[in-house]
Protein backbone atom coordinates (compact mmCIF):
# COMPACT_ATOMS: atom_id res chain seq x y z
CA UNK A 1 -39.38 -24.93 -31.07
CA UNK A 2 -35.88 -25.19 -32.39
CA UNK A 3 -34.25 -23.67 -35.41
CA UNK A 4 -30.90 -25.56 -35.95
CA UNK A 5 -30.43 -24.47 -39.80
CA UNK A 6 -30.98 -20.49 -38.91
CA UNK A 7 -28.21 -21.06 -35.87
CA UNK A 8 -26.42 -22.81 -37.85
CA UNK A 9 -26.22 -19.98 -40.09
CA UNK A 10 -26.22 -17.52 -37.80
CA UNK A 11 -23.10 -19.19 -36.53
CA UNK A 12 -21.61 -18.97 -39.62
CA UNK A 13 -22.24 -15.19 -40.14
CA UNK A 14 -20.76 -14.30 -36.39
CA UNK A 15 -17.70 -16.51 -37.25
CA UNK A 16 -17.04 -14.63 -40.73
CA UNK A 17 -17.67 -11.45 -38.91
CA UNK A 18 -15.28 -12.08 -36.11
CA UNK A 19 -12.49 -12.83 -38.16
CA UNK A 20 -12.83 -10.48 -40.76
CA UNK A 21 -12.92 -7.75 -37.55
CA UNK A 22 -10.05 -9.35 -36.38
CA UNK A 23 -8.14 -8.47 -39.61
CA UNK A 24 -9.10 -4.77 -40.01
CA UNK A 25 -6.31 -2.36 -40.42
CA UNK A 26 -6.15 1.29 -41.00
CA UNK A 27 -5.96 1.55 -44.94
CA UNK A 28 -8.34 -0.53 -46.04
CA UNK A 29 -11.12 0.25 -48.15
CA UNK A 30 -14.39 -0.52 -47.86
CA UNK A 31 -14.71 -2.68 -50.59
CA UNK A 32 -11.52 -4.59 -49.66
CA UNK A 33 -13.55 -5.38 -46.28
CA UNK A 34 -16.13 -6.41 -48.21
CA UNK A 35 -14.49 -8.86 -50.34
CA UNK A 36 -12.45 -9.78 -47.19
CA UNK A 37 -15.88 -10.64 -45.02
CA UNK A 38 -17.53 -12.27 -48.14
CA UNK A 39 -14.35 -14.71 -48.69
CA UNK A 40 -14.67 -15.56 -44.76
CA UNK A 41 -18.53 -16.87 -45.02
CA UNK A 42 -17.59 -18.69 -48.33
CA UNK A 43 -14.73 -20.64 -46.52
CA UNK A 44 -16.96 -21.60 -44.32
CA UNK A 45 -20.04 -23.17 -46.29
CA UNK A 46 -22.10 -20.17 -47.46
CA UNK A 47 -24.41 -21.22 -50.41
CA UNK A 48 -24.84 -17.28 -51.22
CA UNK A 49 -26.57 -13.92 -50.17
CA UNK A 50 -29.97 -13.79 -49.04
CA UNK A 51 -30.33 -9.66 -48.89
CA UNK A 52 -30.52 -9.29 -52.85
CA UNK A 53 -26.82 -10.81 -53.96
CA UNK A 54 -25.42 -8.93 -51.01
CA UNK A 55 -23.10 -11.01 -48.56
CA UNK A 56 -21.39 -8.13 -46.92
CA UNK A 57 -22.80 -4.60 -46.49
CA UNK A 58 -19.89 -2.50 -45.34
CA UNK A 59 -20.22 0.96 -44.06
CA UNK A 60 -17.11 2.87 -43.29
CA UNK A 61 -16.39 6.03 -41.64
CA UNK A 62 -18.21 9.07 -40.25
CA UNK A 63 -21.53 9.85 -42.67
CA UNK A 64 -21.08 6.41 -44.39
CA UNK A 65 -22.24 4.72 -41.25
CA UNK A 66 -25.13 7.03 -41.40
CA UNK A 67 -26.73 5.91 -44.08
CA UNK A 68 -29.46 3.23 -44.52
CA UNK A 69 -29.08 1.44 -47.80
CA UNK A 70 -31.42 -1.33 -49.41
CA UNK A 71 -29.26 -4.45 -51.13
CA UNK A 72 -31.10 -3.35 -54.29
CA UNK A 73 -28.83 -0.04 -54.36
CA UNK A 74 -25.80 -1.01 -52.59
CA UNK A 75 -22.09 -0.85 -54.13
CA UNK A 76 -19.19 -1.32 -51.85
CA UNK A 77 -16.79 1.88 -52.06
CA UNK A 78 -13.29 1.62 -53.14
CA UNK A 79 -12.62 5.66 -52.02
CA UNK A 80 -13.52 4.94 -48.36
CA UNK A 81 -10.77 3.70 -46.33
CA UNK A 82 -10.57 3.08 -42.70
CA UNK A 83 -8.86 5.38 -40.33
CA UNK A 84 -6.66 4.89 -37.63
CA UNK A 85 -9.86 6.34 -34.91
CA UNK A 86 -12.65 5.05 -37.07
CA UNK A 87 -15.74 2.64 -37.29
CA UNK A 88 -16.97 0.38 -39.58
CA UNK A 89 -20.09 -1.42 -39.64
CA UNK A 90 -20.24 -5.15 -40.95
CA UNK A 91 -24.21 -6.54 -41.58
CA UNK A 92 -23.98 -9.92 -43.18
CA UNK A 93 -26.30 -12.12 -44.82
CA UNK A 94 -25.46 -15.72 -45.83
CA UNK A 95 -27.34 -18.57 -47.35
CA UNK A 96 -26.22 -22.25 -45.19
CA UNK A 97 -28.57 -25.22 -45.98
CA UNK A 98 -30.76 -22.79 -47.40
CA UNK A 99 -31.71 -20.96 -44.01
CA UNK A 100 -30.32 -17.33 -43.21
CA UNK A 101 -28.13 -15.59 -41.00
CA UNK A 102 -28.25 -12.26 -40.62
CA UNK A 103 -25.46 -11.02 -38.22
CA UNK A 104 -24.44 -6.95 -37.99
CA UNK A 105 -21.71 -5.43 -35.50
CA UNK A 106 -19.92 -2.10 -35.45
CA UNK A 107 -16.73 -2.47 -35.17
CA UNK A 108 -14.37 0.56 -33.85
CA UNK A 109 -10.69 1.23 -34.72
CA UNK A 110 -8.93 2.66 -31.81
CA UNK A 111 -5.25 3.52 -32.46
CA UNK A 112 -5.05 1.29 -35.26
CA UNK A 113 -6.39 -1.55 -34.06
CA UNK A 114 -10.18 -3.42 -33.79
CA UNK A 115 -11.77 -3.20 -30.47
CA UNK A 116 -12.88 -6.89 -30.81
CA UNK A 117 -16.04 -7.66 -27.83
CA UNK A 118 -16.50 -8.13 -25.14
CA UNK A 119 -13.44 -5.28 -25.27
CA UNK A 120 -15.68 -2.06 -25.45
CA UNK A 121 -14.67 0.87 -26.88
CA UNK A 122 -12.73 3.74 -25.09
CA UNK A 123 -13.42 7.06 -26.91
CA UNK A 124 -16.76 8.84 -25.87
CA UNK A 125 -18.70 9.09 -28.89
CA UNK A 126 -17.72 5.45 -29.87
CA UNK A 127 -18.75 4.24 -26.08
CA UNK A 128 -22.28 6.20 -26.53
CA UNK A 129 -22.68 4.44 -29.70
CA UNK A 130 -22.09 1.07 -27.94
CA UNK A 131 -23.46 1.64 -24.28
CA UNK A 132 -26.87 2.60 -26.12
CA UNK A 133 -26.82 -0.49 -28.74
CA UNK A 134 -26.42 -2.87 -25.88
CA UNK A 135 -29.49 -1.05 -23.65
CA UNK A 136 -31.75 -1.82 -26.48
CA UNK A 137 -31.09 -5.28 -26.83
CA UNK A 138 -31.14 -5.54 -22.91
CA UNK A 139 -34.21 -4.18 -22.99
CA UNK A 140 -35.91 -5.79 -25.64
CA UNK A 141 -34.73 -9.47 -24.00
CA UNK A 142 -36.25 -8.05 -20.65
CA UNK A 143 -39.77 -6.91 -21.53
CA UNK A 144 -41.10 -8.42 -25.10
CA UNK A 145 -43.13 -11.84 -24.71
CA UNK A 146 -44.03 -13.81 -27.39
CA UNK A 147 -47.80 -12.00 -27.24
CA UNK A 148 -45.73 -8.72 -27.85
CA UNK A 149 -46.81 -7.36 -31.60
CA UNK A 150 -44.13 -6.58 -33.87
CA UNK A 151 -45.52 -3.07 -34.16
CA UNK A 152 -45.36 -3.00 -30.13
CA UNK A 153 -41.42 -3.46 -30.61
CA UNK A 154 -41.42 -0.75 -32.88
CA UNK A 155 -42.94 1.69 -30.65
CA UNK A 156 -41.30 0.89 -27.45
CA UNK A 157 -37.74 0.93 -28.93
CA UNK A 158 -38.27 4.07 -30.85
CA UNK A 159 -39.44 5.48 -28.11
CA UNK A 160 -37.00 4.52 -25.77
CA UNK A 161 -34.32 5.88 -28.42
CA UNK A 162 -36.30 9.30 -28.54
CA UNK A 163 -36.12 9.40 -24.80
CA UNK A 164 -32.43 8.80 -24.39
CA UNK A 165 -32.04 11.58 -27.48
CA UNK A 166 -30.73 9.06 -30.22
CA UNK A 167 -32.56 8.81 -34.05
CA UNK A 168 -33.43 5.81 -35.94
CA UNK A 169 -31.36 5.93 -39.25
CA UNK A 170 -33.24 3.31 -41.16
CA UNK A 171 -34.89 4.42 -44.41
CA UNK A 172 -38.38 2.82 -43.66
CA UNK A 173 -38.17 3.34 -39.64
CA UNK A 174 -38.18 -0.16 -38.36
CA UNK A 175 -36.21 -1.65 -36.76
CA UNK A 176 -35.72 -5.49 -37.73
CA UNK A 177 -38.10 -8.76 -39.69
CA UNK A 178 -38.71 -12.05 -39.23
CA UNK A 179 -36.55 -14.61 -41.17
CA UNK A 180 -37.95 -16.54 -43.89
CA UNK A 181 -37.23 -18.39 -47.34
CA UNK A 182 -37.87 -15.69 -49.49
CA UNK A 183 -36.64 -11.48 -48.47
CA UNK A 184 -40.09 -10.52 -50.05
CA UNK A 185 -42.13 -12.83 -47.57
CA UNK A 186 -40.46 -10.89 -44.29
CA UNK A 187 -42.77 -9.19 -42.64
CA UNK A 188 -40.89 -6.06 -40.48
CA UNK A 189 -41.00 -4.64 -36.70
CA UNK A 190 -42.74 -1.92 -37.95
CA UNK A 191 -45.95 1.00 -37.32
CA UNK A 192 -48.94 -1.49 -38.68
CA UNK A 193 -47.63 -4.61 -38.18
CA UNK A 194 -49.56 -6.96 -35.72
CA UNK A 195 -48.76 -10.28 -36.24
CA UNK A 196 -46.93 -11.23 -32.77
CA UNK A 197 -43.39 -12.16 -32.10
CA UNK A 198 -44.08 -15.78 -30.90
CA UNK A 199 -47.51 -16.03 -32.66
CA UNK A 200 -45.68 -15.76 -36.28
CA UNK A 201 -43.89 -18.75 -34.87
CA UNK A 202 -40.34 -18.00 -36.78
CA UNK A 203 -37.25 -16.23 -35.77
CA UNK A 204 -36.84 -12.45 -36.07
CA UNK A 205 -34.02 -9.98 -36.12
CA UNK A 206 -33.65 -6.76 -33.90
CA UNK A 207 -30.82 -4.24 -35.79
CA UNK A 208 -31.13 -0.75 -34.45
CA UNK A 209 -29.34 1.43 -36.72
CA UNK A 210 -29.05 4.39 -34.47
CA UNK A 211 -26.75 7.47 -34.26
CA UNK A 212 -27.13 10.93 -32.15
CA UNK A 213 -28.62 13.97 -34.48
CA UNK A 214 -26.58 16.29 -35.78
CA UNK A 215 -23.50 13.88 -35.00
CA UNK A 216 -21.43 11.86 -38.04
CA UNK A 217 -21.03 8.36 -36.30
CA UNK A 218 -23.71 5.82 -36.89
CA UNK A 219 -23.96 2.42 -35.25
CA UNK A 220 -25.81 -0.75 -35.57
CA UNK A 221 -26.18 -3.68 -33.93
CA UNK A 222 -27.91 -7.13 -35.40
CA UNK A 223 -29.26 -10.35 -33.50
CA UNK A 224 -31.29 -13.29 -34.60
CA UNK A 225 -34.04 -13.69 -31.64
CA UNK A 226 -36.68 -16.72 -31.13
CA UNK A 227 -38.65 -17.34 -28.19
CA UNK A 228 -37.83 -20.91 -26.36
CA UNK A 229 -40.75 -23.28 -24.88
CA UNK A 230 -40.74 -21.83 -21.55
CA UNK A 231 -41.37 -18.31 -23.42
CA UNK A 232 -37.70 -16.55 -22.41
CA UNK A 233 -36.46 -14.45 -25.80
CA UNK A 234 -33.22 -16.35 -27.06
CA UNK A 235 -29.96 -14.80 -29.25
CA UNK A 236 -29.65 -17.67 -31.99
């Protein structure tokens, strides 16, 4: 089964993200970002925001990137501005030919510049952040099938991130949804959900927001997944 209107928009949403990362500078706020990443995805085709009007959720700095907002309360900060030894975390969600991307990175300022992938960051807490982001995808791509339940994702990431000592920040504890038509018919990777991951037949995303407790750096990581026809787990 092939989805070539949710890559295509997927596509879209890594290209806007790239470049906007590419473009970060110490200074800017997070609103400016915002704007910035928004005016990328319109240049190249975006039909609008999916998430509830949002294109770009932008999370700057330590305790920002912390939180877990919905689309329903977000509002882009003009007071935040990035720091020379920072993070900021970019989740966007365009509209292309009606189907949805839904692309997130963190993105850390070393020095003044944007450590753009596959350069990883150098500093410790920012290369915890990272090193643990990329285990969870590895993981998931290594052990779910498509008879895995969404619910089964839920609990074997948590508890992998509970093992390793991290927390997941989001506000309702799960960790990612399928991609539809309409945000109100997603169903989540959540406690409770059975429906499984090649059963529901559509694409899902996996976007650990994670950070260590007690520590003020928080760090996601987003993915569109489907499963192919010979069953392997595939990044759209």
């Amino acid at each position: 089964m092939t989805f070539p209107r949710t890559q295509a928009a997927q596509e879209l949403a890594r290209t806007a993200l790239a470049r906007t990362a590419a473009r970060l500078r110490p200074g800017l706020s997070e609103a400016c970002i915002a704007r910035m990443a928004q005016r990328e995805m319109e240049e190249l085709g975006a039909e609008g925001w999916w998430y509830h009007g949002v294109g770009a959720l932008v999370l700057v700095g330590p305790g920002r990137s912390l939180e877990s907002v919905s689309g329903r309360d977000y509002r882009p900060r003009e007071d935040l501005l990035l720091g020379e030894n920072d993070l900021v975390t970019l989740d966007l969600s365009p509209i292309l030919q009606g189907a949805w991307g839904d692309y997130a990175r963190t993105i850390f300022m070393e020095e003044g510049k944007p450590r753009l992938e596959p350069l990883p960051p150098v500093s410790a807490p920012f290369v915890a952040g990272y090193q643990m982001e990329q285990r969870l995808h590895q993981a998931l791509a290594d052990w779910a099938t498509p008879q895995t339940s969404y619910e089964e994702v839920w609990r074997k990431m948590n508890g992998m991130l509970a093992a390793e000592g991290w927390q997941n920040l989001d506000f309702h504890g799960n960790l990612g949804h399928s991609i539809e038509e309409r945000a109100g018919d997603r169903i989540y990777l959540e406690k409770g959900c059975a429906a499984t991951l090649g059963g529901y037949g559509k694409p899902f995303t996996f976007e650990p927001h994670i950070c260590r407790p007690g520590e003020a750096w928080g760090f996601k990581r987003e993915q569109i997944y489907v499963f192919g026809p010979e069953g392997r787990l595939t990044a759209l």
